[in-house]
mmCIF file of C-alpha atoms in Angstrom:
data_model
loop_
_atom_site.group_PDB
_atom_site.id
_atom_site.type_symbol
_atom_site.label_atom_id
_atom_site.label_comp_id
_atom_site.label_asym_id
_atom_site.label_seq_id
_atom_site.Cartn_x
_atom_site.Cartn_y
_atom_site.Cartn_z
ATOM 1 C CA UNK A 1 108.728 222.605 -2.022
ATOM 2 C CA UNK A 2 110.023 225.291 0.146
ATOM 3 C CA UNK A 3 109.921 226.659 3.362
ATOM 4 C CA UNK A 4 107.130 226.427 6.393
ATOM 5 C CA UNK A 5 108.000 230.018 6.919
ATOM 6 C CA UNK A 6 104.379 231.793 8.265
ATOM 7 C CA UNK A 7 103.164 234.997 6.393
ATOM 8 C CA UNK A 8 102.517 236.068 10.358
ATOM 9 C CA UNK A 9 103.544 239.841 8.762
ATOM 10 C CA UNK A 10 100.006 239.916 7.395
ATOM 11 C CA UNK A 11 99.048 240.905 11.091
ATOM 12 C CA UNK A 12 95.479 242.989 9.834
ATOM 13 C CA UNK A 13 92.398 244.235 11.066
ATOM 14 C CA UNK A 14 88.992 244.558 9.166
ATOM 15 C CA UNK A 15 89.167 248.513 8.847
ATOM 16 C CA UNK A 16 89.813 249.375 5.273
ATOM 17 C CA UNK A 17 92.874 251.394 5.873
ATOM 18 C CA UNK A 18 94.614 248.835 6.596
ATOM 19 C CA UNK A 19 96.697 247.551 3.562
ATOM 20 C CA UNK A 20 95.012 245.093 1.061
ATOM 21 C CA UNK A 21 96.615 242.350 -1.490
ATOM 22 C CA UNK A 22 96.143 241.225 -4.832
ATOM 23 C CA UNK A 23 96.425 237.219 -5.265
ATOM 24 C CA UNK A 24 98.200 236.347 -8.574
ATOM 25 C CA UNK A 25 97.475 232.771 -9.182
ATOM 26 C CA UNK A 26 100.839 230.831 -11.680
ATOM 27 C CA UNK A 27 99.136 232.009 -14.907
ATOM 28 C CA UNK A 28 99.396 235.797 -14.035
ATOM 29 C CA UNK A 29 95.394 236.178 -13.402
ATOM 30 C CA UNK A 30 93.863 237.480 -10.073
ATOM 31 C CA UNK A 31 91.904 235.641 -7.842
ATOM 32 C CA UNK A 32 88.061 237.465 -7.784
ATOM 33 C CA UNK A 33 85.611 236.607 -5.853
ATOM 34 C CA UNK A 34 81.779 237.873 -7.173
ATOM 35 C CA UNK A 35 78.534 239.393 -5.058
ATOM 36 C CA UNK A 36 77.185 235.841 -5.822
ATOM 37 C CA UNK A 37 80.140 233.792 -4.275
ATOM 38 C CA UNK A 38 81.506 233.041 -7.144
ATOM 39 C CA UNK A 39 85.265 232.642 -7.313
ATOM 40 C CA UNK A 40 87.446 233.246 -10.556
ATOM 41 C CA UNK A 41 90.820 233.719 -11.920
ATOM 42 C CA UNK A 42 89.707 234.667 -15.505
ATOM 43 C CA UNK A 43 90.888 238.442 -15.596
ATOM 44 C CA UNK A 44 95.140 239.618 -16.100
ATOM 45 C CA UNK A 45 92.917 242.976 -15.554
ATOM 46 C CA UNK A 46 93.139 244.309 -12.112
ATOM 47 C CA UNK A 47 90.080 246.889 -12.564
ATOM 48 C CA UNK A 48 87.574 244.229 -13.949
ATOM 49 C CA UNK A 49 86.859 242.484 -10.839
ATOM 50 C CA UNK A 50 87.213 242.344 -6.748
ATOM 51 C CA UNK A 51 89.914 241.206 -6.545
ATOM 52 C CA UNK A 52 91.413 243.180 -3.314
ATOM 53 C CA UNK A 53 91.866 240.782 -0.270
ATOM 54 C CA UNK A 54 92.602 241.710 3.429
ATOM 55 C CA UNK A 55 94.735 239.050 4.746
ATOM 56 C CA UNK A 56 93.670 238.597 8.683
ATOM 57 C CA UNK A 57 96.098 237.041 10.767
ATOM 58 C CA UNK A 58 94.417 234.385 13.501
ATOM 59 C CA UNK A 59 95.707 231.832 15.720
ATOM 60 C CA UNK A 60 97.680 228.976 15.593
ATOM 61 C CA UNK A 61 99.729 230.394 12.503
ATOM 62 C CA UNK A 62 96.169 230.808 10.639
ATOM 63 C CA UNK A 63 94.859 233.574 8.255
ATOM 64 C CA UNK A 64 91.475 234.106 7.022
ATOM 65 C CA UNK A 65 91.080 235.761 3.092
ATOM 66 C CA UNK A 66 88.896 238.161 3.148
ATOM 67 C CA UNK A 67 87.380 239.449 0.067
ATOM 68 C CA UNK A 68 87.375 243.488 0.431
ATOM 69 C CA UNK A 69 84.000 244.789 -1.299
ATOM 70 C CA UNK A 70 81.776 242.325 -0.291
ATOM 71 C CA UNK A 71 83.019 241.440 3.239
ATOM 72 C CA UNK A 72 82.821 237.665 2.507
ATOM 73 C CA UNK A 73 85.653 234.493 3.478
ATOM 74 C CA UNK A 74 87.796 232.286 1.469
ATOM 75 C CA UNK A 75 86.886 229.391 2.730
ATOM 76 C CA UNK A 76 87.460 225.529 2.128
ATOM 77 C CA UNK A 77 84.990 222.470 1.912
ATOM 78 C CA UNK A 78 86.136 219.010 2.502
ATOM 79 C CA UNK A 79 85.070 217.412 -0.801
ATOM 80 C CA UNK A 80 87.902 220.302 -2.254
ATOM 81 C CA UNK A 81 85.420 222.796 -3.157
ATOM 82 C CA UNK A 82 85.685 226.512 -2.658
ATOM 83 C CA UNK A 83 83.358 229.537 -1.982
ATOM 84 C CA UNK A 84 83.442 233.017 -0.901
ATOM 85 C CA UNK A 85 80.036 233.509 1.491
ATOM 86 C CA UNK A 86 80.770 233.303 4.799
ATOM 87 C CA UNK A 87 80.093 237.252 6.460
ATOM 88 C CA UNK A 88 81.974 235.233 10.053
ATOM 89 C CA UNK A 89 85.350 233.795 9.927
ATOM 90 C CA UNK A 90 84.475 230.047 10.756
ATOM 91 C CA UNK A 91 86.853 227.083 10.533
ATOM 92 C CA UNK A 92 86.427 226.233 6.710
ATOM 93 C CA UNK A 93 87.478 229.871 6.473
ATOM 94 C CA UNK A 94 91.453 229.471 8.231
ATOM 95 C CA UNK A 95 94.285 229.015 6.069
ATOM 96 C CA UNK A 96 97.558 228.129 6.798
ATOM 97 C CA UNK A 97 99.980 230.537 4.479
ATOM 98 C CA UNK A 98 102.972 229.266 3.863
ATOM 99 C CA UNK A 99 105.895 231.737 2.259
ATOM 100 C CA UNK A 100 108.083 229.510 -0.544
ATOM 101 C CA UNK A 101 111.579 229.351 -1.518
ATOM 102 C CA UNK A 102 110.478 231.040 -4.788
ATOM 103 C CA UNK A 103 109.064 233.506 -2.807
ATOM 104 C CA UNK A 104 105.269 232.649 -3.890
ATOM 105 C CA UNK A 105 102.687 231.946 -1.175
ATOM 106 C CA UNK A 106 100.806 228.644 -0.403
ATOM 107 C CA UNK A 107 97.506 227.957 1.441
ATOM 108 C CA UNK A 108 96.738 225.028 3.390
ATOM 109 C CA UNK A 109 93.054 224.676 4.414
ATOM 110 C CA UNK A 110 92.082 222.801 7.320
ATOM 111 C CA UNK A 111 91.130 219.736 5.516
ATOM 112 C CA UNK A 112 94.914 218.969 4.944
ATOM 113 C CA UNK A 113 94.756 220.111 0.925
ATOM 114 C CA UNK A 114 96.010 222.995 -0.806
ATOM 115 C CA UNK A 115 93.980 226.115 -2.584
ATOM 116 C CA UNK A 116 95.429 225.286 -6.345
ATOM 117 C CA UNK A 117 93.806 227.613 -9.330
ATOM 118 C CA UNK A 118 93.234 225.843 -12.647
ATOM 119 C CA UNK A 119 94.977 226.475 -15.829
ATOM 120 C CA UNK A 120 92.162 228.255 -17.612
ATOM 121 C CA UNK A 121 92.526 229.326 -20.562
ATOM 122 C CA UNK A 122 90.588 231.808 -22.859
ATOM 123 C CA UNK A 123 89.271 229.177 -24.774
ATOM 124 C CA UNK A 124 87.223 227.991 -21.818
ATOM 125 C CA UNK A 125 84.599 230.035 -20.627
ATOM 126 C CA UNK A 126 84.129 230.913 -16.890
ATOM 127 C CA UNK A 127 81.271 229.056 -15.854
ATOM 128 C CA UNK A 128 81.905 225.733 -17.496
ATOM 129 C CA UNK A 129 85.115 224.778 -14.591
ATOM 130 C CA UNK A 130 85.981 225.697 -11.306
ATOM 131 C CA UNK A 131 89.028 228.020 -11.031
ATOM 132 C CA UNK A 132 90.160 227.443 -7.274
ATOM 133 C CA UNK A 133 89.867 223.897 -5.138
ATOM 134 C CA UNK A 134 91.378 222.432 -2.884
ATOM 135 C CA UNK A 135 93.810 219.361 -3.323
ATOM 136 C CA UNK A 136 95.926 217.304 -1.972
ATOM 137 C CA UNK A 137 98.979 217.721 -4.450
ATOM 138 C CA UNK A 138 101.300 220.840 -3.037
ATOM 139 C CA UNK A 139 104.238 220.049 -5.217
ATOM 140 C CA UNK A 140 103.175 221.938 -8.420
ATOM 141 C CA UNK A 141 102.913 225.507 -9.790
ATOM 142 C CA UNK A 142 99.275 225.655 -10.158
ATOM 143 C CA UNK A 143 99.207 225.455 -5.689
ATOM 144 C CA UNK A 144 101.892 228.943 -5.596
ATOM 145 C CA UNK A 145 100.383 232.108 -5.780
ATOM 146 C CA UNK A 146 101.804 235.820 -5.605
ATOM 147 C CA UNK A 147 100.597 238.024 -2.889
ATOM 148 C CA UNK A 148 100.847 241.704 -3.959
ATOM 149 C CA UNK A 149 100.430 244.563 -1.994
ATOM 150 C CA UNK A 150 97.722 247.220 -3.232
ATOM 151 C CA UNK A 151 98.801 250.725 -3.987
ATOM 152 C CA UNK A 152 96.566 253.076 -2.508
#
């Protein structure tokens, strides 16, 4: 499924000049994380939630996904679960971003599985499923996601 080509161009700081990214999960939604932790990809609507992420380059070929407003991690449990609360980049929080063939991103947590969305639809509210986990499957659409640059 593509290349192991590192997104090491993401080189970024925390200062909010520094340029931010919208994540585009396969069904064309954004990746949002809420005050509460709460992660999403129920919105094709750019201005409805935060949805701007810093991408922070770290060692070893690792990034951490920082949500903008709040401040908060992308970060990884081992069980597949996924969460947004962490204020200090720990180790759940490292991702290794790998650029595609197709030219779509992938993210490979530290627990050897991959951040996949789910294929919500509108039928199914928000709070009744998860919209980002972790598994071990990488060869499928629903593991790619677009990384777009923010126009400021």
């Amino acid at each position: 499924m593509g290349s192991n080509k590192y997104a090491v161009s993401f080189q970024r700081s925390n200062s909010r000049d520094e340029p931010q990214y919208y994540i585009r999960a396969f069904h064309g939604r954004y990746v949002a994380a809420h005050p509460d932790g709460q992660l999403v990809t129920d919105d094709e609507d750019i201005n409805h939630h935060d949805v701007q992420w810093m991408i922070i380059n770290q060692a070893h070929h690792k990034v951490a996904l920082r949500i903008l407003k709040h401040g908060t991690f992308l970060s990884a449990e081992d069980g597949g679960a996924v969460r947004c609360s962490d204020r200090e980049i720990q180790r759940d929080c490292l991702w290794e971003m790998k650029q595609l063939e197709n030219g779509k991103y992938a993210f490979h947590s530290n627990h050897h599985r991959w951040l996949t969305a789910t294929g919500m639809t509108d039928a199914t509210p928000p709070e009744q499923e998860a919209h980002l986990l972790t598994t071990k499957e990488q060869h499928h659409e629903q593991a790619q996601f677009d990384v777009i640059e923010v126009d400021n």
